[in-house]
Tab-separated table of C-alpha atoms and ligand atoms in Angstrom:
chain	number	residue	atom	x	y	z
A	1	MET	CA	8.335	12.209	-24.633
A	2	GLU	CA	6.446	9.122	-23.950
A	3	TYR	CA	3.064	9.382	-22.559
A	4	ARG	CA	1.075	6.765	-20.536
A	5	LYS	CA	-2.888	6.154	-19.217
A	6	LEU	CA	-4.339	7.905	-16.752
A	7	GLY	CA	-5.904	5.234	-14.458
A	8	ASN	CA	-8.790	2.493	-16.380
A	9	SER	CA	-9.541	5.544	-18.512
A	10	GLY	CA	-9.465	6.831	-21.780
A	11	LEU	CA	-6.877	9.388	-21.276
A	12	THR	CA	-3.734	9.678	-21.854
A	13	VAL	CA	-0.540	11.965	-20.438
A	14	SER	CA	2.541	12.766	-20.600
A	15	GLU	CA	4.770	11.040	-18.437
A	16	ILE	CA	6.637	13.678	-17.203
A	17	SER	CA	3.481	16.857	-16.441
A	18	LEU	CA	5.248	20.582	-15.770
A	19	GLY	CA	3.323	22.148	-11.980
A	20	ASN	CA	3.908	25.230	-11.041
A	21	TRP	CA	3.525	25.317	-7.211
A	22	ILE	CA	5.551	28.168	-5.490
A	23	THR	CA	6.847	28.754	-9.242
A	24	HIS	CA	4.535	30.970	-11.504
A	25	GLY	CA	3.316	34.019	-10.258
A	26	ALA	CA	5.533	34.023	-6.574
A	27	GLN	CA	9.402	32.579	-7.225
A	28	VAL	CA	9.487	33.698	-10.522
A	29	GLU	CA	9.041	36.143	-12.687
A	30	ASP	CA	6.161	35.825	-15.367
A	31	GLY	CA	8.808	35.820	-18.679
A	32	ILE	CA	10.987	33.181	-16.866
A	33	ALA	CA	8.015	31.031	-16.261
A	34	GLU	CA	6.377	31.566	-19.765
A	35	ALA	CA	9.606	30.404	-21.209
A	36	CYS	CA	9.585	27.147	-18.435
A	37	VAL	CA	5.939	26.402	-20.481
A	38	ARG	CA	7.772	26.847	-24.140
A	39	THR	CA	10.544	24.514	-23.501
A	40	ALA	CA	7.864	21.609	-21.578
A	41	LEU	CA	5.678	22.012	-24.457
A	42	ASP	CA	8.846	21.161	-27.509
A	43	ALA	CA	10.104	18.564	-25.389
A	44	GLY	CA	6.790	17.171	-25.643
A	45	ILE	CA	4.963	17.949	-22.287
A	46	THR	CA	1.219	17.587	-22.733
A	47	THR	CA	0.292	17.629	-18.926
A	48	PHE	CA	-0.173	21.158	-16.953
A	49	ASP	CA	-0.806	20.998	-13.528
A	50	THR	CA	-1.347	23.558	-10.731
A	51	ALA	CA	-4.298	24.350	-8.327
A	52	ASP	CA	-6.568	28.303	-7.557
A	53	VAL	CA	-4.261	28.242	-4.422
A	54	TYR	CA	-0.761	28.491	-5.616
A	55	SER	CA	0.962	31.322	-5.872
A	56	ASN	CA	-2.916	32.815	-3.997
A	57	THR	CA	-4.878	32.297	-7.746
A	58	LYS	CA	-1.604	33.614	-9.616
A	59	ALA	CA	-0.581	30.778	-10.727
A	60	GLU	CA	-3.349	29.590	-12.421
A	61	SER	CA	-3.400	33.032	-14.267
A	62	VAL	CA	0.506	32.907	-15.774
A	63	LEU	CA	-0.104	29.381	-17.384
A	64	GLY	CA	-3.122	30.777	-18.432
A	65	GLN	CA	-1.599	33.224	-20.186
A	66	ALA	CA	1.085	30.837	-21.148
A	67	LEU	CA	-0.865	28.936	-22.789
A	68	LYS	CA	-3.944	31.226	-24.581
A	69	ASP	CA	-2.059	30.554	-28.083
A	70	ILE	CA	-1.835	26.521	-28.118
A	71	ARG	CA	-4.925	24.717	-29.460
A	72	ARG	CA	-6.378	23.136	-26.617
A	73	GLU	CA	-6.869	19.634	-27.277
A	74	SER	CA	-2.888	18.880	-27.347
A	75	ILE	CA	-2.644	19.667	-23.608
A	76	GLU	CA	-4.018	18.188	-20.714
A	77	LEU	CA	-4.890	21.346	-18.207
A	78	CYS	CA	-5.520	20.206	-14.599
A	79	THR	CA	-6.500	22.074	-11.345
A	80	LYS	CA	-7.816	22.056	-7.902
A	81	VAL	CA	-10.629	23.480	-5.560
A	82	CYS	CA	-10.170	23.127	-1.381
A	83	HIS	CA	-7.571	24.905	-0.459
A	84	PRO	CA	-9.221	28.361	0.882
A	85	THR	CA	-8.837	30.822	-1.836
A	86	GLY	CA	-10.283	34.053	0.088
A	87	THR	CA	-10.966	35.447	3.392
A	88	GLY	CA	-14.986	33.919	3.461
A	89	HIS	CA	-15.591	31.729	5.359
A	90	ASN	CA	-17.470	29.363	2.630
A	91	ASP	CA	-13.606	30.416	0.418
A	92	ARG	CA	-12.372	26.822	0.851
A	93	GLY	CA	-13.200	22.899	0.827
A	94	LEU	CA	-15.121	20.822	-0.612
A	95	SER	CA	-18.659	22.705	-0.982
A	96	ARG	CA	-20.964	23.089	-3.900
A	97	LYS	CA	-20.725	26.708	-3.341
A	98	HIS	CA	-17.025	26.858	-2.981
A	99	ILE	CA	-16.210	24.095	-5.529
A	100	MET	CA	-19.151	25.186	-8.379
A	101	GLU	CA	-17.413	29.243	-7.547
A	102	ALA	CA	-13.652	27.767	-7.231
A	103	CYS	CA	-14.515	25.819	-10.622
A	104	ASN	CA	-15.694	29.343	-12.429
A	105	GLY	CA	-12.199	31.000	-11.562
A	106	SER	CA	-9.755	28.021	-12.261
A	107	LEU	CA	-11.943	28.123	-16.079
A	108	ARG	CA	-11.551	32.367	-16.966
A	109	ARG	CA	-7.797	32.222	-15.082
A	110	LEU	CA	-6.577	29.403	-17.136
A	111	GLN	CA	-8.636	31.056	-20.624
A	112	THR	CA	-10.285	27.945	-21.079
A	113	ASP	CA	-13.698	26.318	-21.039
A	114	TYR	CA	-12.686	23.406	-19.388
A	115	ILE	CA	-10.544	21.426	-16.962
A	116	ASP	CA	-9.216	17.635	-17.652
A	117	VAL	CA	-8.713	17.209	-14.282
A	118	TYR	CA	-10.298	18.704	-11.529
A	119	TYR	CA	-8.862	17.050	-8.271
A	120	ALA	CA	-9.903	17.841	-4.376
A	121	HIS	CA	-7.108	19.047	-3.173
A	122	ARG	CA	-7.577	17.557	0.236
A	123	TYR	CA	-10.088	15.871	1.757
A	124	ASP	CA	-12.644	17.726	3.739
A	125	TYR	CA	-13.874	16.572	6.855
A	126	ASN	CA	-16.094	19.406	7.209
A	127	THR	CA	-18.380	18.341	4.270
A	128	PRO	CA	-20.754	14.859	3.528
A	129	LEU	CA	-18.281	13.387	0.719
A	130	GLU	CA	-21.644	12.677	-0.809
A	131	GLU	CA	-22.179	16.678	-1.463
A	132	THR	CA	-18.942	17.370	-2.677
A	133	PHE	CA	-19.791	14.305	-5.600
A	134	LEU	CA	-23.043	15.755	-6.945
A	135	ALA	CA	-21.093	18.758	-6.817
A	136	PHE	CA	-18.418	17.328	-9.167
A	137	SER	CA	-20.879	15.088	-11.392
A	138	ASP	CA	-22.954	18.342	-12.307
A	139	LEU	CA	-18.928	20.045	-13.280
A	140	VAL	CA	-18.761	16.519	-15.338
A	141	ARG	CA	-22.075	17.008	-17.158
A	142	GLN	CA	-22.244	20.737	-17.978
A	143	GLY	CA	-18.898	20.030	-19.986
A	144	LYS	CA	-16.451	22.250	-17.642
A	145	VAL	CA	-14.695	19.167	-16.051
A	146	HIS	CA	-13.525	15.843	-18.284
A	147	TYR	CA	-12.299	13.602	-14.925
A	148	ILE	CA	-12.255	13.571	-11.575
A	149	GLY	CA	-8.653	13.133	-9.579
A	150	VAL	CA	-8.888	13.298	-5.919
A	151	SER	CA	-4.734	14.639	-3.861
A	152	GLU	CA	-3.371	12.806	-1.060
A	153	TRP	CA	-6.471	11.170	0.273
A	154	ASN	CA	-6.132	7.925	1.711
A	155	ALA	CA	-7.076	4.229	1.639
A	156	ASP	CA	-10.891	4.527	2.803
A	157	GLN	CA	-11.168	7.824	1.711
A	158	ILE	CA	-10.539	6.648	-2.080
A	159	ALA	CA	-12.291	3.502	-1.241
A	160	ARG	CA	-15.521	5.237	-0.828
A	161	GLY	CA	-15.213	8.377	-3.432
A	162	ALA	CA	-14.935	5.738	-6.456
A	163	ALA	CA	-18.114	4.222	-4.837
A	164	LEU	CA	-19.794	7.422	-4.989
A	165	ALA	CA	-18.637	8.496	-8.323
A	166	LYS	CA	-19.604	4.577	-9.439
A	167	GLU	CA	-22.907	5.531	-8.410
A	168	LEU	CA	-23.097	9.094	-10.046
A	169	HIS	CA	-21.407	7.599	-13.419
A	170	ILE	CA	-18.428	9.897	-13.537
A	171	PRO	CA	-15.308	9.534	-14.152
A	172	PHE	CA	-13.028	9.283	-11.167
A	173	ILE	CA	-9.312	8.702	-13.079
A	174	ALA	CA	-6.574	9.934	-10.543
A	175	SER	CA	-4.871	10.142	-7.476
A	176	GLN	CA	-1.820	13.258	-6.845
A	177	PRO	CA	0.394	11.653	-4.143
A	178	GLN	CA	3.875	13.071	-3.024
A	179	TYR	CA	6.776	10.267	-4.084
A	180	SER	CA	10.034	10.213	-4.422
A	181	MET	CA	13.256	8.009	-3.778
A	182	LEU	CA	12.352	9.254	0.101
A	183	TRP	CA	8.835	9.442	0.681
A	184	ARG	CA	7.043	6.476	-0.617
A	185	VAL	CA	4.363	6.354	1.596
A	186	ILE	CA	1.433	5.634	-0.808
A	187	GLU	CA	2.732	2.256	-1.669
A	188	GLN	CA	1.988	0.208	1.011
A	189	GLU	CA	-2.395	1.521	1.175
A	190	VAL	CA	-2.902	4.082	-1.774
A	191	VAL	CA	-1.400	2.203	-4.711
A	192	PRO	CA	-3.540	-1.126	-3.914
A	193	ALA	CA	-6.722	0.886	-2.691
A	194	SER	CA	-6.118	3.634	-6.307
A	195	ASP	CA	-5.683	0.512	-8.166
A	196	GLN	CA	-8.653	-1.627	-7.320
A	197	ALA	CA	-11.087	1.958	-7.859
A	198	GLY	CA	-9.353	2.701	-11.283
A	199	LEU	CA	-6.605	5.472	-10.409
A	200	GLY	CA	-3.732	6.497	-11.844
A	201	GLN	CA	-1.378	8.249	-9.687
A	202	ILE	CA	0.234	11.428	-11.490
A	203	THR	CA	2.861	11.663	-8.147
A	204	TRP	CA	4.154	15.008	-6.348
A	205	SER	CA	7.707	16.545	-5.723
A	206	PRO	CA	10.327	13.944	-7.435
A	207	LEU	CA	13.456	15.595	-6.037
A	208	ALA	CA	11.845	15.908	-2.848
A	209	GLN	CA	11.933	19.486	-4.085
A	210	GLY	CA	15.509	19.803	-4.690
A	211	ILE	CA	16.791	17.653	-2.449
A	212	LEU	CA	17.143	15.006	-4.577
A	213	SER	CA	19.259	17.540	-7.548
A	214	GLY	CA	22.623	16.858	-5.169
A	215	LYS	CA	22.509	20.701	-4.904
A	216	TYR	CA	22.188	20.932	-0.916
A	217	ALA	CA	25.868	19.754	-0.692
A	218	PRO	CA	26.214	18.864	3.726
A	219	ASN	CA	27.307	21.580	6.431
A	220	ALA	CA	27.143	23.917	2.849
A	221	ALA	CA	25.493	27.211	2.867
A	222	LEU	CA	22.333	27.255	1.027
A	223	PRO	CA	22.213	27.813	-2.679
A	224	THR	CA	21.597	31.454	-4.514
A	225	GLY	CA	18.382	31.017	-6.202
A	226	SER	CA	17.246	27.739	-4.964
A	227	ARG	CA	13.836	27.122	-3.206
A	228	ALA	CA	15.097	26.654	-0.066
A	229	ALA	CA	16.937	30.275	-0.232
A	230	ALA	CA	13.688	31.474	-1.720
A	231	GLU	CA	11.994	34.223	0.280
A	232	ALA	CA	8.292	32.564	-1.472
A	233	GLY	CA	9.806	28.942	-1.711
A	234	ALA	CA	11.485	28.847	1.878
A	235	PRO	CA	8.089	28.547	4.276
A	236	PHE	CA	6.261	25.682	1.701
A	237	PHE	CA	10.573	23.971	1.733
A	238	ASN	CA	10.854	23.829	5.622
A	239	LYS	CA	7.248	22.137	5.986
A	240	LEU	CA	7.834	19.650	3.254
A	241	ALA	CA	11.263	19.006	2.617
A	242	GLY	CA	12.957	20.496	5.783
A	243	GLN	CA	13.516	17.151	7.296
A	244	TRP	CA	16.002	16.211	5.040
A	245	LEU	CA	18.039	19.200	4.920
A	246	ARG	CA	20.233	17.545	7.289
A	247	GLU	CA	24.872	16.299	7.086
A	248	ASP	CA	23.476	12.565	6.853
A	249	VAL	CA	20.716	12.602	4.445
A	250	LEU	CA	22.521	15.034	2.288
A	251	THR	CA	25.558	13.159	2.312
A	252	ALA	CA	23.381	9.481	1.146
A	253	VAL	CA	22.220	12.118	-1.517
A	254	GLN	CA	25.434	13.020	-2.859
A	255	GLN	CA	26.674	9.438	-2.778
A	256	LEU	CA	23.566	9.007	-5.740
A	257	VAL	CA	25.285	11.335	-7.694
A	258	PRO	CA	28.386	8.907	-8.645
A	259	LEU	CA	25.584	6.304	-9.115
A	260	ALA	CA	23.645	8.540	-11.301
A	261	LYS	CA	26.575	9.190	-13.648
A	262	GLU	CA	27.730	5.704	-14.396
A	263	ILE	CA	23.888	5.020	-16.403
A	264	GLY	CA	24.391	8.448	-18.175
A	265	LEU	CA	22.191	10.155	-16.027
A	266	THR	CA	22.794	13.350	-13.335
A	267	LEU	CA	20.788	13.308	-10.385
A	268	PRO	CA	17.738	14.902	-11.184
A	269	GLN	CA	17.606	12.756	-13.704
A	270	LEU	CA	17.749	9.873	-11.733
A	271	ALA	CA	15.308	10.496	-9.302
A	272	VAL	CA	12.604	11.085	-11.776
A	273	ALA	CA	13.477	7.746	-13.356
A	274	TRP	CA	12.997	6.479	-10.287
A	275	VAL	CA	9.243	7.190	-10.399
A	276	LEU	CA	8.558	6.433	-13.587
A	277	GLN	CA	10.116	2.961	-12.725
A	278	HIS	CA	6.485	3.021	-11.217
A	279	THR	CA	3.627	1.811	-13.746
A	280	TYR	CA	1.074	2.705	-11.251
A	281	VAL	CA	2.832	5.905	-11.577
A	282	SER	CA	0.863	7.272	-15.184
A	283	SER	CA	2.503	10.416	-14.588
A	284	VAL	CA	5.490	12.087	-12.711
A	285	ILE	CA	4.924	16.093	-11.883
A	286	ILE	CA	8.176	18.308	-12.213
A	287	GLY	CA	8.803	22.245	-11.118
A	288	ALA	CA	11.150	23.952	-12.294
A	289	SER	CA	12.468	27.518	-11.628
A	290	ARG	CA	14.150	28.307	-14.551
A	291	PRO	CA	14.067	26.222	-18.952
A	292	GLU	CA	17.361	24.738	-18.285
A	293	GLN	CA	16.008	22.533	-15.128
A	294	VAL	CA	13.200	21.401	-17.561
A	295	LEU	CA	15.293	20.708	-20.659
A	296	GLU	CA	17.340	17.934	-18.085
A	297	ASN	CA	14.841	16.533	-15.752
A	298	VAL	CA	12.421	15.275	-19.663
A	299	LYS	CA	15.301	13.158	-20.160
A	300	ALA	CA	14.272	11.267	-17.858
A	301	SER	CA	11.820	10.098	-20.136
A	302	GLY	CA	11.931	6.789	-21.229
A	303	VAL	CA	15.072	5.122	-19.358
A	304	LYS	CA	14.843	2.012	-17.804
A	305	LEU	CA	16.892	1.626	-14.328
A	306	ASP	CA	18.332	-2.045	-13.932
A	307	PRO	CA	17.168	-3.715	-10.406
A	308	ALA	CA	20.061	-3.502	-9.748
A	309	ILE	CA	20.662	-0.045	-9.784
A	310	MET	CA	17.114	-0.269	-8.034
A	311	THR	CA	18.901	-1.870	-4.920
A	312	ARG	CA	21.653	-0.142	-4.696
A	313	ILE	CA	19.388	3.257	-4.093
A	314	ASP	CA	17.566	1.272	-2.024
A	315	GLU	CA	20.786	0.762	0.282
A	316	ILE	CA	22.539	4.440	-0.165
A	317	LEU	CA	18.885	6.092	1.161
A	318	ASN	CA	17.289	3.377	3.676
A	319	PRO	CA	17.664	4.783	6.930
A	320	TRP	CA	15.712	7.869	5.472
A	321	ILE	CA	12.811	6.826	3.348
A	322	GLU	CA	9.905	7.208	4.932
A	323	ARG	CA	7.352	4.047	4.121
B	1	NDP	P1	10.210	18.961	-7.475
B	1	NDP	O1	10.888	18.130	-6.874
B	1	NDP	O2	10.536	18.315	-8.544
B	1	NDP	O3	10.963	20.038	-7.206
B	1	NDP	C1	11.067	21.007	-8.089
B	1	NDP	C2	12.169	22.587	-7.566
B	1	NDP	O4	13.427	21.807	-7.367
B	1	NDP	C3	12.707	23.240	-8.943
B	1	NDP	O5	11.188	24.030	-8.415
B	1	NDP	C4	13.610	23.596	-8.733
B	1	NDP	O6	13.889	24.884	-6.987
B	1	NDP	C5	14.531	22.098	-8.016
B	1	NDP	N1	15.007	21.554	-9.276
B	1	NDP	C6	14.434	21.260	-10.208
B	1	NDP	N2	15.356	20.331	-11.345
B	1	NDP	C7	16.090	20.890	-10.668
B	1	NDP	C8	17.408	20.854	-11.086
B	1	NDP	N3	18.084	19.918	-12.544
B	1	NDP	N4	18.974	20.729	-11.143
B	1	NDP	C9	18.598	21.917	-9.427
B	1	NDP	N5	17.348	21.876	-9.634
B	1	NDP	C10	16.416	21.248	-9.528
B	1	NDP	O7	8.759	19.058	-7.668
B	1	NDP	P2	7.654	20.487	-7.260
B	1	NDP	O8	7.372	20.912	-5.293
B	1	NDP	O9	8.123	21.719	-7.418
B	1	NDP	O10	6.434	20.157	-6.995
B	1	NDP	C11	6.003	19.642	-9.091
B	1	NDP	C12	4.261	20.193	-8.182
B	1	NDP	O11	4.093	19.209	-7.710
B	1	NDP	C13	3.941	21.139	-8.275
B	1	NDP	O12	4.201	22.021	-8.931
B	1	NDP	C14	2.809	20.891	-8.147
B	1	NDP	O13	1.869	21.165	-9.596
B	1	NDP	C15	2.793	19.864	-7.331
B	1	NDP	N6	2.212	19.620	-5.934
B	1	NDP	C16	1.386	19.335	-5.635
B	1	NDP	C17	1.093	18.385	-4.323
B	1	NDP	C18	-0.532	18.513	-3.844
B	1	NDP	O14	-0.040	18.456	-2.663
B	1	NDP	N7	-1.067	17.881	-4.815
B	1	NDP	C19	2.400	19.496	-3.741
B	1	NDP	C20	3.222	20.592	-4.031
B	1	NDP	C21	3.911	20.016	-5.347
B	1	NDP	P3	15.063	25.907	-7.357
B	1	NDP	O15	15.730	26.255	-8.507
B	1	NDP	O16	14.230	27.311	-6.699
B	1	NDP	O17	16.388	25.177	-6.057
């Protein structure tokens, strides 16, 4: 496993992180979740990503349990606040009240005294940004949070957050957007704004939730046990990756399989390695429903792709790339 600096900060992260959206506390049994975490640790993954909202807070509890005996200093534990986690009108958003309460809940479930990177999961249009950043600043000064990040914020929101963070002297260091061979929308504005603000990208869904594993064959039934077929996974899969579950896209994806093989990779490894070719990416967060997937995907760490391979990927996927 190789390690990269996170933005302009002094923090280093494993260039592949393990995330537990949909899987822990929902799609997979706790024993399998723990085996995935153990496999990730053995492979050198030190950065773990979760959120209070994942599996309605259960994902944090499963991860906390799986990591409870691990030396805290040897891992980077990252979680998020914003999406609703209860039925109360304050159980959501980025108000001071919710941030403080949510952070305490996450610390309890994760069985830790501090969070390494605490993300605003989405922008909150109903709360003044000053209120949000002042709350983050207090958490940093209390030692409950070491660094601040944001997820899926646009360039303007990142720039305004960075200005406040500078005023408050708090380390705002990460942006967490979706990024894959098929979904490249950050390249135009988010990446330049992040560079300007000193943020590194910790990106999600490198396999487009499994589409870029090649296992969804055109005109075939959904594979048994896959996220698209799983009760816990299907709604999220359909919402965010459903657009690619089409014969033309899946046929193009199949053309990437021999290309990956030519350079000694599997398609999931090629997809993760593709993200890692971009130096503005500090870490790519993989998801896994079983340990074998972790074992396979971590082999993308350290892989250098020839520019000719990058061009051929673009030629194959071009009509379906979201920019
Ligand atoms: P991926 O695109 O890596 O999809 C992971 C899923 O693909 C696995 O659960 C598995 O599903 C399938 N898969 C993985 N490896 C293989 C393989 N080698 N062969 C075949 N199938 C494979 O990432 P996720 O969509 O899971 O996102 C990763 C993480 O990013 C999340 O856990 C979360 O931490 C973060 N995230 C952040 C968001 C945000 O808004 N900030 C939003 C979404 C995710 P299966 O076996 O069930 O088919």
